[in-house]
PDB file of C-alpha atoms in Angstrom:
ATOM      1  CA  UNK A   1       0.113 -15.232   7.821  1.00 86.00           C
ATOM      2  CA  UNK A   2       2.391 -12.272   7.148  1.00 84.00           C
ATOM      3  CA  UNK A   3       5.121 -12.989   4.615  1.00 87.00           C
ATOM      4  CA  UNK A   4       5.955  -9.620   3.007  1.00 87.00           C
ATOM      5  CA  UNK A   5       8.949  -8.004   4.703  1.00 90.00           C
ATOM      6  CA  UNK A   6       8.745  -4.369   5.741  1.00 90.00           C
ATOM      7  CA  UNK A   7      11.700  -3.564   3.490  1.00 92.00           C
ATOM      8  CA  UNK A   8      10.010  -5.126   0.447  1.00 91.00           C
ATOM      9  CA  UNK A   9       6.745  -3.416   1.421  1.00 92.00           C
ATOM     10  CA  UNK A  10       8.552  -0.066   1.279  1.00 92.00           C
ATOM     11  CA  UNK A  11       9.725  -0.823  -2.270  1.00 93.00           C
ATOM     12  CA  UNK A  12       6.185  -1.866  -3.224  1.00 94.00           C
ATOM     13  CA  UNK A  13       4.771   1.342  -1.719  1.00 94.00           C
ATOM     14  CA  UNK A  14       6.980   3.673  -3.731  1.00 96.00           C
ATOM     15  CA  UNK A  15       6.452   1.639  -6.911  1.00 96.00           C
ATOM     16  CA  UNK A  16       2.662   1.576  -6.398  1.00 96.00           C
ATOM     17  CA  UNK A  17       2.552   5.326  -5.770  1.00 97.00           C
ATOM     18  CA  UNK A  18       4.491   6.101  -8.941  1.00 98.00           C
ATOM     19  CA  UNK A  19       2.507   3.581 -11.019  1.00 97.00           C
ATOM     20  CA  UNK A  20      -0.821   4.995  -9.822  1.00 98.00           C
ATOM     21  CA  UNK A  21       0.228   8.576 -10.568  1.00 98.00           C
ATOM     22  CA  UNK A  22       1.448   7.641 -14.065  1.00 98.00           C
ATOM     23  CA  UNK A  23      -1.310   5.106 -14.900  1.00 98.00           C
ATOM     24  CA  UNK A  24      -3.895   7.521 -16.351  1.00 98.00           C
ATOM     25  CA  UNK A  25      -1.470   8.606 -19.076  1.00 98.00           C
ATOM     26  CA  UNK A  26       0.279   5.270 -19.596  1.00 97.00           C
ATOM     27  CA  UNK A  27      -2.995   3.310 -19.761  1.00 97.00           C
ATOM     28  CA  UNK A  28      -4.955   5.983 -21.618  1.00 96.00           C
ATOM     29  CA  UNK A  29      -7.664   6.983 -19.147  1.00 97.00           C
ATOM     30  CA  UNK A  30      -6.456  10.528 -18.376  1.00 97.00           C
ATOM     31  CA  UNK A  31      -9.569  11.901 -20.110  1.00 98.00           C
ATOM     32  CA  UNK A  32     -11.826  10.171 -17.539  1.00 97.00           C
ATOM     33  CA  UNK A  33     -11.562  12.737 -14.735  1.00 97.00           C
ATOM     34  CA  UNK A  34     -12.773  10.620 -11.794  1.00 98.00           C
ATOM     35  CA  UNK A  35     -10.621   7.663 -12.867  1.00 98.00           C
ATOM     36  CA  UNK A  36      -7.572   9.872 -13.337  1.00 98.00           C
ATOM     37  CA  UNK A  37      -7.873  11.754 -10.051  1.00 98.00           C
ATOM     38  CA  UNK A  38      -8.730   8.713  -7.930  1.00 97.00           C
ATOM     39  CA  UNK A  39      -5.541   7.001  -9.159  1.00 98.00           C
ATOM     40  CA  UNK A  40      -3.365  10.127  -8.863  1.00 98.00           C
ATOM     41  CA  UNK A  41      -4.615  11.080  -5.395  1.00 98.00           C
ATOM     42  CA  UNK A  42      -4.316   7.549  -3.965  1.00 98.00           C
ATOM     43  CA  UNK A  43      -0.845   7.273  -5.533  1.00 98.00           C
ATOM     44  CA  UNK A  44       0.230  10.586  -3.985  1.00 98.00           C
ATOM     45  CA  UNK A  45      -1.217   9.577  -0.595  1.00 97.00           C
ATOM     46  CA  UNK A  46       0.714   6.288  -0.729  1.00 97.00           C
ATOM     47  CA  UNK A  47       3.960   8.185  -1.413  1.00 97.00           C
ATOM     48  CA  UNK A  48       3.365  10.685   1.408  1.00 97.00           C
ATOM     49  CA  UNK A  49       2.284   7.950   3.828  1.00 96.00           C
ATOM     50  CA  UNK A  50       5.350   5.880   2.936  1.00 95.00           C
ATOM     51  CA  UNK A  51       7.691   8.781   3.585  1.00 96.00           C
ATOM     52  CA  UNK A  52       6.020   9.363   6.972  1.00 96.00           C
ATOM     53  CA  UNK A  53       6.015   5.703   8.112  1.00 94.00           C
ATOM     54  CA  UNK A  54       8.334   4.317  10.778  1.00 91.00           C
ATOM     55  CA  UNK A  55       9.763   1.540   8.588  1.00 88.00           C
ATOM     56  CA  UNK A  56      12.756   0.826   6.419  1.00 90.00           C
ATOM     57  CA  UNK A  57      11.526   3.124   3.625  1.00 87.00           C
ATOM     58  CA  UNK A  58      10.352   6.012   5.787  1.00 91.00           C
ATOM     59  CA  UNK A  59      11.975   9.415   5.980  1.00 92.00           C
ATOM     60  CA  UNK A  60      10.184  11.166   8.844  1.00 93.00           C
ATOM     61  CA  UNK A  61       8.994   8.026  10.658  1.00 90.00           C
ATOM     62  CA  UNK A  62       5.934   9.513  12.388  1.00 94.00           C
ATOM     63  CA  UNK A  63       3.307   6.899  11.405  1.00 93.00           C
ATOM     64  CA  UNK A  64       3.404   3.463  13.018  1.00 93.00           C
ATOM     65  CA  UNK A  65       3.614   0.423  10.775  1.00 91.00           C
ATOM     66  CA  UNK A  66       0.252  -0.859  12.002  1.00 92.00           C
ATOM     67  CA  UNK A  67      -1.379   2.501  11.148  1.00 94.00           C
ATOM     68  CA  UNK A  68       0.279   2.403   7.725  1.00 94.00           C
ATOM     69  CA  UNK A  69      -0.996  -1.120   7.039  1.00 94.00           C
ATOM     70  CA  UNK A  70      -4.523  -0.193   8.139  1.00 94.00           C
ATOM     71  CA  UNK A  71      -4.424   2.801   5.806  1.00 96.00           C
ATOM     72  CA  UNK A  72      -3.176   0.519   2.994  1.00 95.00           C
ATOM     73  CA  UNK A  73      -6.244  -1.697   3.409  1.00 97.00           C
ATOM     74  CA  UNK A  74      -8.601   1.311   3.493  1.00 97.00           C
ATOM     75  CA  UNK A  75      -6.937   2.890   0.443  1.00 97.00           C
ATOM     76  CA  UNK A  76      -7.067  -0.455  -1.364  1.00 97.00           C
ATOM     77  CA  UNK A  77     -10.771  -0.896  -0.655  1.00 98.00           C
ATOM     78  CA  UNK A  78     -11.471   2.628  -1.894  1.00 98.00           C
ATOM     79  CA  UNK A  79      -9.311   2.183  -4.995  1.00 98.00           C
ATOM     80  CA  UNK A  80     -10.853  -1.203  -5.879  1.00 98.00           C
ATOM     81  CA  UNK A  81     -14.381   0.146  -5.416  1.00 98.00           C
ATOM     82  CA  UNK A  82     -13.766   3.603  -6.928  1.00 98.00           C
ATOM     83  CA  UNK A  83     -14.903   2.744 -10.484  1.00 98.00           C
ATOM     84  CA  UNK A  84     -18.358   1.888  -9.122  1.00 98.00           C
ATOM     85  CA  UNK A  85     -18.411   4.458  -6.309  1.00 98.00           C
ATOM     86  CA  UNK A  86     -17.424   7.296  -8.655  1.00 98.00           C
ATOM     87  CA  UNK A  87     -19.328   5.924 -11.652  1.00 98.00           C
ATOM     88  CA  UNK A  88     -16.529   5.449 -14.195  1.00 97.00           C
ATOM     89  CA  UNK A  89     -16.692   1.638 -14.368  1.00 97.00           C
ATOM     90  CA  UNK A  90     -18.034   1.710 -17.925  1.00 96.00           C
ATOM     91  CA  UNK A  91     -14.924   3.563 -19.145  1.00 97.00           C
ATOM     92  CA  UNK A  92     -12.199   1.902 -17.046  1.00 97.00           C
ATOM     93  CA  UNK A  93     -12.073  -0.279 -13.945  1.00 97.00           C
ATOM     94  CA  UNK A  94      -9.312  -2.910 -14.152  1.00 97.00           C
ATOM     95  CA  UNK A  95      -6.311  -0.720 -13.129  1.00 97.00           C
ATOM     96  CA  UNK A  96      -8.163   0.517 -10.050  1.00 98.00           C
ATOM     97  CA  UNK A  97      -9.506  -2.913  -9.156  1.00 98.00           C
ATOM     98  CA  UNK A  98      -6.136  -4.672  -9.584  1.00 97.00           C
ATOM     99  CA  UNK A  99      -4.087  -2.031  -7.765  1.00 97.00           C
ATOM    100  CA  UNK A 100      -6.729  -1.865  -5.020  1.00 97.00           C
ATOM    101  CA  UNK A 101      -6.610  -5.613  -4.454  1.00 97.00           C
ATOM    102  CA  UNK A 102      -2.787  -5.524  -4.411  1.00 96.00           C
ATOM    103  CA  UNK A 103      -2.876  -2.665  -1.899  1.00 96.00           C
ATOM    104  CA  UNK A 104      -5.257  -4.626   0.348  1.00 97.00           C
ATOM    105  CA  UNK A 105      -2.950  -7.660   0.100  1.00 95.00           C
ATOM    106  CA  UNK A 106       0.089  -5.572   0.975  1.00 93.00           C
ATOM    107  CA  UNK A 107      -1.736  -4.289   4.051  1.00 93.00           C
ATOM    108  CA  UNK A 108      -2.823  -7.728   5.180  1.00 93.00           C
ATOM    109  CA  UNK A 109       0.311  -9.761   4.424  1.00 92.00           C
ATOM    110  CA  UNK A 110       3.125  -7.450   5.579  1.00 90.00           C
ATOM    111  CA  UNK A 111       5.097  -8.140   8.751  1.00 88.00           C
ATOM    112  CA  UNK A 112       4.422  -5.440  11.347  1.00 86.00           C
ATOM    113  CA  UNK A 113       7.555  -5.796  13.490  1.00 83.00           C
ATOM    114  CA  UNK A 114      11.032  -4.924  12.250  1.00 70.00           C
ATOM    115  CA  UNK A 115      13.363  -7.900  11.916  1.00 61.00           C
ATOM    116  CA  UNK A 116      15.780  -5.929  14.075  1.00 58.00           C
ATOM    117  CA  UNK A 117      13.369  -4.898  16.799  1.00 50.00           C
ATOM    118  CA  UNK A 118      13.986  -6.072  20.351  1.00 43.00           C
ATOM    119  CA  UNK A 119      10.516  -7.652  20.620  1.00 43.00           C
ATOM    120  CA  UNK A 120      11.031  -9.703  17.478  1.00 43.00           C
ATOM    121  CA  UNK A 121      14.315 -11.157  18.786  1.00 41.00           C
ATOM    122  CA  UNK A 122      12.776 -11.953  22.165  1.00 39.00           C
ATOM    123  CA  UNK A 123       9.847 -13.623  20.394  1.00 42.00           C
ATOM    124  CA  UNK A 124      12.157 -15.698  18.206  1.00 42.00           C
ATOM    125  CA  UNK A 125      14.285 -16.728  21.204  1.00 41.00           C
ATOM    126  CA  UNK A 126      11.223 -17.823  23.164  1.00 40.00           C
ATOM    127  CA  UNK A 127       9.942 -19.894  20.234  1.00 42.00           C
ATOM    128  CA  UNK A 128      13.316 -21.606  19.624  1.00 47.00           C
ATOM    129  CA  UNK A 129      13.784 -22.345  23.342  1.00 47.00           C
ATOM    130  CA  UNK A 130      10.600 -24.418  23.473  1.00 47.00           C
TER     131      UNK A 130
END
């Protein structure tokens, strides 16, 4: 069941990237190196990936939406698990866990086809004709 529009997903992507990059300083864990860099690097990757995705928020449009969503799930799993994988769970874990789960959800629940794509209109017409 995919209910997040591609346009809204684009907004979420850019917000998530900025939040992750700023989180270490805003939430006070910039002194925990692994926690800081895992958030900053995943945030930067989300921003770059978003710019390169063929969707409403993309600039270059070289990554397919399905590839983007798969990468969202992978990044979310890494981010959610990073406090335990990188051994900083005793200092901080909630920002990584929460943002990771949200990233996984965004990857799973976002529509893959554009509302304006030819296939989507054909699909809708077939469903309404029956």
